[in-house]
Amino acid sequence: MVSTKVSSDYMPAMSETLTLLGIETSCDETAAAVLRRQADGTIEILAETVHSQIEEHAPYGGVVPEIAARAHAEIADTIVAKTLQDSGLSLAQLDGIAATSGPGLIGGVMVGMMTGKALAMAANKPFIPINHLEGHALSPRLAETCAFPYLLLLVSGGHCQFLEVTGLGEYRRLGSTIDDAAGEAFDKLAKTLGIGFPGGPAVEALAKQGDATRFVLPRPLMNRPGLDMSFAGLKTAAARVADTETMDEQGRADLCASFQIAVTECLAGKTERALQDFKLRHQGDLRLVVAGGVAANQTIRAALEQVAAAAGARLIAPPLRHCTDNAAMIALAGAERLAAGCYDPDGLAFAARPRWPLDRQSALADPAYGGGKKGAKA
Ligand code: KG4
Ligand code: ZN
């Protein structure tokens, strides 16, 4: 396990009330939030704004990195100014500024990070670079006291992984997709069928009228040991059906339902295994957290509820606005790090990272993720 916890050259802990500005720009949402953390860990979100770029990307059926970066650059300062104004606070009243500094689409990441750095420099406040995945990992704590440890299934358009979260900066990756993220597969199917972007909600809506048994689709890696997942083969198999079968309205609905149940069974099956594995190491209350946009899917959520109940675990799903990309989770990660003294005082020198695994050791140890000139993947 890799720990990014306090080392001797880190700043001392701040135990008083902390108020932070968080900025998130790693994909297609430009988001800002002002969050207050009391010394006892109580969280209050004073203001938050999420501006989605869905309309800009919809014609292309997916997020276009260059369009995303430009759209962030055009609006980031307005979103930050509006959020600060909504909070009723000035920059001078903040204790620090946190911004997603990776992993993600690098153009967008740089826009948010540079906005945060500029404000931190101007106001002479600490700048805390945040790993976007850490934001997701801590997101359940925005809504409730979710004590460590817990098992996290992070399932979005960019990520699909199991993480054992045992403390701030203590993340062990138990398994991950070896190719596409589940949300990406939903988006690709929707694009193939021409039913809209983002694909997840469109596929889910059509699936309601469909027969999930009509098309037999693969459940990749289900019969293999371990917690890695794969969705590329399933995505391709569904696209082949869409290309070869005559797709009337009922056909599209049946394909969406068949695809959705395949994804559900893959996620639920692996989660069942992950919980058994987690139980071997942790006694006491068992918590399963699901975060990321795909967690909005009712069929998937119902299946995870069942898996959790059968294992004697509680399923915690943050409210949807905090499951998907948001800046409150980034401000929270910043506040937790500031409170624990677990941050690099030289944050202004941090370089944005397109790849930044939370658990670097696991990522590097596994050839499926470790390679590439840019370093280990998520
Ligand atoms: O977390 P998120 O907003 O952004 C990142 O990818 O980080 O997740 C967006 C993903 C998209 O792929 C979208 O299609 C998927 O979440 N999604 C869904 C649903 N709502 C959103 N997938 C399945 N069912 C849904 N209801
Ligand atoms: Zn995300």
Coordinates of C-alpha atoms and ligand atoms in Angstrom, one line a residue:
M1 CA 0.0 0.0 0.0
V2 CA 1.2 3.5 -0.7
S3 CA 0.8 6.1 1.9
T4 CA 0.9 9.8 1.1
K5 CA 0.5 10.6 4.7
V6 CA 2.4 13.1 6.8
S7 CA 6.2 13.1 6.5
S8 CA 8.5 15.2 8.6
D9 CA 8.8 18.0 6.1
Y10 CA 5.1 18.5 5.9
M11 CA 3.4 21.4 7.6
P12 CA 2.0 21.1 11.1
A13 CA -1.6 20.1 11.6
M14 CA -4.3 22.8 11.9
S15 CA -6.9 21.8 14.3
E16 CA -9.1 24.8 14.2
T17 CA -12.1 25.5 11.9
L18 CA -10.9 25.6 8.3
T19 CA -12.6 27.2 5.3
L20 CA -11.4 26.2 1.8
L21 CA -12.1 26.9 -1.8
G22 CA -12.1 23.8 -4.0
I23 CA -11.8 23.8 -7.8
E24 CA -12.5 20.9 -10.2
T25 CA -11.9 20.9 -13.9
S26 CA -10.5 17.4 -14.8
C27 CA -13.2 16.4 -17.2
D28 CA -16.3 18.2 -18.5
E29 CA -17.5 19.9 -15.4
T30 CA -16.2 23.3 -14.3
A31 CA -16.9 23.3 -10.5
A32 CA -16.1 25.4 -7.5
A33 CA -17.1 25.1 -3.8
V34 CA -16.5 26.8 -0.5
L35 CA -16.5 24.3 2.4
R36 CA -16.0 24.7 6.1
R37 CA -14.6 21.9 8.3
Q38 CA -14.9 22.2 12.1
A39 CA -12.2 20.8 14.3
D40 CA -14.4 17.8 15.1
G41 CA -14.6 16.9 11.4
T42 CA -18.1 18.4 10.8
I43 CA -18.5 19.6 7.3
E44 CA -20.6 22.4 6.0
I45 CA -20.8 23.4 2.3
L46 CA -21.2 27.1 2.2
A47 CA -21.6 27.4 -1.6
E48 CA -21.1 25.2 -4.6
T49 CA -21.4 25.5 -8.4
V50 CA -21.2 22.9 -11.1
H51 CA -21.2 24.0 -14.7
S52 CA -21.6 21.1 -17.1
Q53 CA -20.3 21.2 -20.6
I54 CA -22.7 18.5 -21.9
E55 CA -24.1 20.7 -24.6
E56 CA -20.6 21.4 -26.0
H57 CA -19.7 17.7 -26.3
A58 CA -23.1 16.3 -27.2
P59 CA -22.7 16.6 -31.0
Y60 CA -19.5 14.4 -30.7
G61 CA -21.1 11.7 -28.5
G62 CA -18.2 12.1 -26.0
V63 CA -15.9 14.5 -24.3
V64 CA -13.5 16.3 -26.7
P65 CA -10.4 17.2 -24.6
E66 CA -9.6 20.4 -26.6
I67 CA -13.2 21.7 -26.4
A68 CA -13.2 20.9 -22.7
A69 CA -10.0 22.8 -22.0
R70 CA -11.2 25.9 -23.8
A71 CA -14.6 25.8 -22.1
H72 CA -13.0 25.5 -18.7
A73 CA -10.7 28.5 -19.5
E74 CA -13.6 30.6 -20.6
I75 CA -15.6 30.1 -17.5
A76 CA -13.4 29.0 -14.5
D77 CA -12.9 32.5 -13.1
T78 CA -16.6 33.3 -13.4
I79 CA -17.6 30.1 -11.6
V80 CA -15.0 30.7 -8.8
A81 CA -16.1 34.3 -8.4
K82 CA -19.8 33.4 -8.3
T83 CA -19.2 30.6 -5.7
L84 CA -17.1 32.9 -3.5
Q85 CA -19.9 35.5 -3.7
D86 CA -22.6 32.9 -2.9
S87 CA -20.5 31.9 0.2
G88 CA -20.5 35.5 1.4
L89 CA -16.7 35.2 2.0
S90 CA -13.8 37.0 0.5
L91 CA -10.5 35.3 -0.5
A92 CA -8.9 36.8 2.6
Q93 CA -11.2 34.8 4.8
L94 CA -10.2 31.4 3.3
D95 CA -7.6 29.2 5.0
G96 CA -6.5 27.6 1.7
I97 CA -7.2 26.7 -1.9
A98 CA -7.4 23.2 -3.2
A99 CA -7.7 22.2 -6.9
T100 CA -7.7 19.0 -8.8
S101 CA -4.2 18.7 -10.2
G102 CA -4.6 15.2 -11.8
P103 CA -5.5 12.7 -13.1
G104 CA -7.7 13.8 -16.0
L105 CA -7.7 15.6 -19.3
I106 CA -4.6 17.6 -18.9
G107 CA -5.7 20.9 -20.5
G108 CA -8.7 21.1 -18.2
V109 CA -6.6 20.1 -15.1
M110 CA -4.1 22.9 -15.9
V111 CA -6.8 25.5 -16.1
G112 CA -8.3 24.7 -12.7
M113 CA -4.9 24.2 -11.1
M114 CA -3.5 27.5 -12.4
T115 CA -6.7 29.3 -11.4
G116 CA -6.2 27.9 -7.9
K117 CA -2.5 28.7 -7.8
A118 CA -3.1 32.3 -9.0
L119 CA -5.6 32.9 -6.3
A120 CA -3.4 31.3 -3.6
M121 CA -0.5 33.5 -4.6
A122 CA -2.5 36.6 -4.7
A123 CA -4.1 36.0 -1.3
N124 CA -1.0 34.4 0.2
K125 CA -2.8 31.2 1.1
P126 CA -1.6 27.6 1.0
F127 CA -2.3 25.9 -2.4
I128 CA -3.1 22.2 -2.0
P129 CA -2.9 20.0 -5.1
I130 CA -5.6 17.3 -4.9
N131 CA -5.8 13.9 -6.6
H132 CA -9.2 13.8 -8.2
L133 CA -9.6 10.2 -7.2
E134 CA -8.9 11.1 -3.5
G135 CA -11.8 13.5 -3.8
H136 CA -14.1 10.7 -4.9
A137 CA -12.7 8.4 -2.3
L138 CA -13.6 10.9 0.5
S139 CA -16.9 12.1 -1.0
P140 CA -19.2 10.0 1.2
R141 CA -17.8 12.1 4.1
L142 CA -19.5 15.2 2.7
A143 CA -22.9 13.9 3.7
E144 CA -22.3 11.7 6.7
T145 CA -19.8 10.5 9.2
C146 CA -18.4 7.6 7.2
A147 CA -15.6 6.2 9.4
F148 CA -12.5 4.6 7.9
P149 CA -12.1 1.9 6.8
Y150 CA -14.5 1.3 3.9
L151 CA -14.6 -0.4 0.5
L152 CA -15.1 2.0 -2.3
L153 CA -16.4 1.1 -5.8
L154 CA -15.6 4.1 -7.9
V155 CA -17.5 3.7 -11.2
S156 CA -17.6 6.7 -13.6
G157 CA -16.9 7.6 -17.2
G158 CA -13.2 7.8 -16.5
H159 CA -12.6 5.3 -13.7
C160 CA -13.7 1.9 -12.5
Q161 CA -11.9 0.6 -9.5
F162 CA -12.1 -0.9 -6.1
L163 CA -10.2 0.9 -3.3
E164 CA -9.8 0.0 0.3
V165 CA -9.8 3.3 2.1
T166 CA -8.2 3.1 5.5
G167 CA -7.4 6.7 6.2
L168 CA -6.5 10.0 4.7
G169 CA -3.9 9.3 2.1
E170 CA -4.2 5.6 2.7
Y171 CA -5.7 3.9 -0.4
R172 CA -5.1 0.4 -1.6
R173 CA -6.3 -0.5 -5.0
L174 CA -7.8 -3.9 -5.0
G175 CA -8.8 -4.1 -8.6
S176 CA -9.5 -1.9 -11.6
T177 CA -10.8 -2.1 -15.2
I178 CA -8.0 -3.2 -17.5
D179 CA -9.5 -1.3 -20.4
D180 CA -12.6 0.9 -20.5
A181 CA -14.5 2.4 -17.6
A182 CA -18.1 1.2 -17.2
G183 CA -19.5 4.7 -17.9
E184 CA -17.4 4.9 -21.1
A185 CA -19.1 1.7 -22.3
F186 CA -22.5 3.2 -21.6
D187 CA -21.5 6.3 -23.5
K188 CA -20.2 4.3 -26.5
L189 CA -23.4 2.1 -26.7
A190 CA -25.5 5.3 -26.7
K191 CA -23.4 6.8 -29.4
T192 CA -23.7 3.7 -31.6
L193 CA -27.4 3.6 -31.1
G194 CA -27.7 7.4 -31.6
I195 CA -29.7 7.9 -28.4
G196 CA -27.8 10.8 -26.8
F197 CA -25.0 11.9 -24.6
P198 CA -24.2 11.2 -21.8
G199 CA -25.1 7.7 -22.6
G200 CA -25.8 6.2 -19.1
P201 CA -29.1 8.0 -18.5
A202 CA -30.2 7.4 -22.1
V203 CA -29.4 3.7 -22.0
E204 CA -31.1 3.3 -18.6
A205 CA -34.3 5.0 -19.8
L206 CA -34.6 2.8 -22.9
A207 CA -33.7 -0.3 -20.9
K208 CA -36.8 0.1 -18.9
Q209 CA -38.9 -1.0 -21.9
G210 CA -36.5 -3.7 -23.0
D211 CA -36.1 -7.4 -22.6
A212 CA -32.8 -8.0 -20.9
T213 CA -32.7 -11.7 -22.0
R214 CA -33.0 -11.0 -25.7
F215 CA -29.3 -10.6 -26.5
V216 CA -26.6 -12.7 -25.0
L217 CA -23.6 -10.5 -24.1
P218 CA -20.3 -11.5 -22.4
R219 CA -19.5 -10.8 -18.8
P220 CA -15.7 -10.3 -19.2
L221 CA -13.3 -11.5 -16.5
M222 CA -16.2 -12.8 -14.4
N223 CA -14.8 -16.3 -14.2
R224 CA -11.3 -15.2 -13.5
P225 CA -10.1 -14.8 -10.0
G226 CA -9.3 -11.3 -8.6
L227 CA -11.0 -8.0 -8.8
D228 CA -10.0 -6.6 -12.1
M229 CA -12.8 -5.8 -14.5
S230 CA -13.1 -5.3 -18.3
F231 CA -15.8 -3.6 -20.3
A232 CA -14.2 -3.2 -23.8
G233 CA -15.3 -6.6 -25.0
L234 CA -18.8 -6.1 -23.8
K235 CA -18.9 -2.7 -25.4
T236 CA -17.7 -4.2 -28.7
A237 CA -20.2 -7.1 -28.5
A238 CA -23.1 -4.7 -28.0
A239 CA -21.9 -2.5 -30.9
R240 CA -21.7 -5.6 -33.1
V241 CA -25.3 -6.5 -32.3
A242 CA -26.4 -2.9 -33.0
D243 CA -24.6 -3.1 -36.4
T244 CA -25.9 -6.5 -37.5
E245 CA -29.4 -6.7 -36.1
T246 CA -32.2 -4.6 -37.5
M247 CA -32.6 -2.0 -34.7
D248 CA -36.1 -0.8 -34.4
E249 CA -37.2 0.9 -31.2
Q250 CA -37.9 -2.4 -29.4
G251 CA -34.5 -3.8 -30.6
R252 CA -32.7 -0.8 -29.2
A253 CA -34.5 -1.1 -25.9
D254 CA -33.8 -4.8 -25.7
L255 CA -30.1 -4.2 -26.4
C256 CA -29.9 -1.5 -23.8
A257 CA -31.5 -3.8 -21.2
S258 CA -29.2 -6.7 -22.1
F259 CA -26.2 -4.5 -21.9
Q260 CA -27.2 -2.9 -18.6
I261 CA -27.8 -6.3 -17.0
A262 CA -24.4 -7.5 -18.2
V263 CA -22.6 -4.4 -16.7
T264 CA -24.7 -4.8 -13.5
E265 CA -23.7 -8.5 -13.1
C266 CA -20.0 -7.7 -13.7
L267 CA -20.0 -4.9 -11.1
A268 CA -22.2 -6.8 -8.6
G269 CA -20.2 -10.1 -8.9
K270 CA -16.9 -8.4 -8.4
T271 CA -18.2 -6.3 -5.5
E272 CA -19.4 -9.5 -3.8
R273 CA -15.9 -10.8 -4.1
A274 CA -14.3 -7.5 -3.0
L275 CA -16.4 -7.5 0.1
Q276 CA -15.4 -11.0 1.0
D277 CA -11.8 -10.0 0.5
F278 CA -12.3 -6.8 2.6
K279 CA -13.9 -8.8 5.4
L280 CA -10.8 -10.9 5.8
R281 CA -8.8 -7.8 6.8
H282 CA -11.4 -5.7 8.6
Q283 CA -13.7 -6.7 11.5
G284 CA -16.6 -4.6 12.8
D285 CA -19.0 -2.5 10.8
L286 CA -18.7 -3.1 7.1
R287 CA -19.2 -0.2 4.7
L288 CA -19.5 -0.3 1.0
V289 CA -19.3 3.1 -0.7
V290 CA -20.3 3.6 -4.4
A291 CA -19.3 6.8 -6.1
G292 CA -19.1 8.1 -9.7
G293 CA -21.8 8.9 -12.3
V294 CA -22.7 5.2 -13.0
A295 CA -23.8 4.9 -9.3
A296 CA -26.9 6.9 -10.5
N297 CA -28.1 3.8 -12.3
Q298 CA -31.0 2.3 -10.4
T299 CA -30.5 -1.3 -11.6
I300 CA -26.8 -1.2 -10.6
R301 CA -27.6 0.4 -7.3
A302 CA -30.3 -2.2 -6.5
A303 CA -27.9 -5.0 -7.2
L304 CA -25.2 -3.4 -5.0
E305 CA -27.8 -3.0 -2.2
Q306 CA -28.4 -6.8 -2.4
V307 CA -24.7 -7.6 -2.5
A308 CA -24.1 -5.4 0.5
A309 CA -27.0 -6.8 2.5
A310 CA -26.0 -10.4 1.8
A311 CA -22.5 -9.6 3.1
G312 CA -23.8 -7.8 6.2
A313 CA -22.5 -4.4 4.9
R314 CA -24.1 -1.0 4.6
L315 CA -24.2 0.6 1.2
I316 CA -23.4 4.3 1.3
A317 CA -24.1 6.2 -1.9
P318 CA -23.4 9.9 -1.7
P319 CA -26.2 12.1 -3.2
L320 CA -25.9 12.1 -6.9
R321 CA -24.5 15.6 -7.1
H322 CA -21.6 14.4 -5.0
C323 CA -21.3 11.1 -6.8
T324 CA -20.5 12.9 -10.1
D325 CA -17.6 15.3 -10.5
N326 CA -17.9 18.3 -8.1
A327 CA -15.6 20.7 -6.2
A328 CA -17.0 20.1 -2.7
M329 CA -15.1 16.7 -2.6
I330 CA -11.9 18.5 -3.7
A331 CA -12.4 21.2 -1.0
L332 CA -13.0 18.4 1.5
A333 CA -9.8 16.6 0.5
G334 CA -8.0 19.9 0.9
A335 CA -9.5 20.6 4.3
E336 CA -8.7 17.1 5.6
R337 CA -5.1 17.4 4.4
L338 CA -4.7 20.9 5.9
A339 CA -6.2 19.8 9.2
A340 CA -3.9 16.8 9.3
G341 CA -0.8 18.7 8.3
C342 CA -0.7 16.3 5.4
Y343 CA 0.2 18.5 2.5
D344 CA 3.2 19.8 0.6
P345 CA 4.0 23.4 1.7
D346 CA 5.5 23.9 -1.8
G347 CA 2.1 23.2 -3.5
L348 CA 2.7 26.1 -5.9
A349 CA 5.5 24.1 -7.5
F350 CA 3.3 21.1 -8.2
A351 CA 3.1 20.1 -11.9
A352 CA -0.3 18.9 -13.2
R353 CA -0.4 15.1 -13.7
P354 CA -2.5 13.4 -16.5
R355 CA -1.9 10.1 -14.7
W356 CA -1.7 10.0 -10.9
P357 CA -2.6 6.6 -9.4
L358 CA -3.8 6.8 -5.8
D359 CA -2.0 3.6 -5.1
R360 CA 1.2 4.0 -7.1
Q361 CA 2.8 0.8 -5.9
S362 CA -0.1 -1.4 -7.1
A363 CA -0.3 0.5 -10.4
L364 CA 3.4 0.1 -11.1
A365 CA 3.5 -3.5 -10.0
D366 CA 0.9 -4.5 -12.5
P367 CA 1.9 -4.5 -16.2
A368 CA -1.7 -3.9 -17.1
Y369 CA -1.4 -0.4 -15.7
G370 CA 2.2 0.2 -15.1
G371 CA 3.5 0.9 -18.6
G372 CA 3.6 3.9 -20.7
K373 CA 5.8 6.9 -21.1
K374 CA 3.6 9.0 -18.9
G375 CA 3.9 6.7 -16.0
A376 CA 1.4 4.4 -14.2
K377 CA -2.2 4.8 -15.0
A378 CA -5.0 5.0 -12.5
Ligands
KG4_1 O1 -18.6 10.8 -12.4 P1 -19.0 11.3 -13.7 O2 -19.9 12.5 -13.7 O3 -17.7 11.8 -14.5 C1 -16.6 11.1 -14.7 O4 -16.5 10.3 -15.6 O5 -15.6 11.3 -13.9 O6 -19.6 10.1 -14.5 C2 -20.1 10.3 -15.8 C3 -20.4 8.9 -16.4 C4 -20.8 8.9 -17.8 O7 -20.1 7.9 -18.5 C5 -22.3 8.6 -17.8 O8 -22.8 8.0 -19.0 C6 -22.4 7.7 -16.6 O9 -21.5 8.3 -15.6 N1 -23.8 7.7 -16.0 C7 -24.5 6.6 -16.0 C8 -25.8 7.1 -15.5 N2 -25.7 8.4 -15.2 C9 -24.5 8.8 -15.6 N3 -24.3 5.4 -16.3 C10 -25.3 4.5 -16.2 N4 -26.5 4.8 -15.7 C11 -26.8 6.1 -15.4 N5 -28.0 6.4 -14.9
ZN2 ZN -14.6 11.8 -11.4

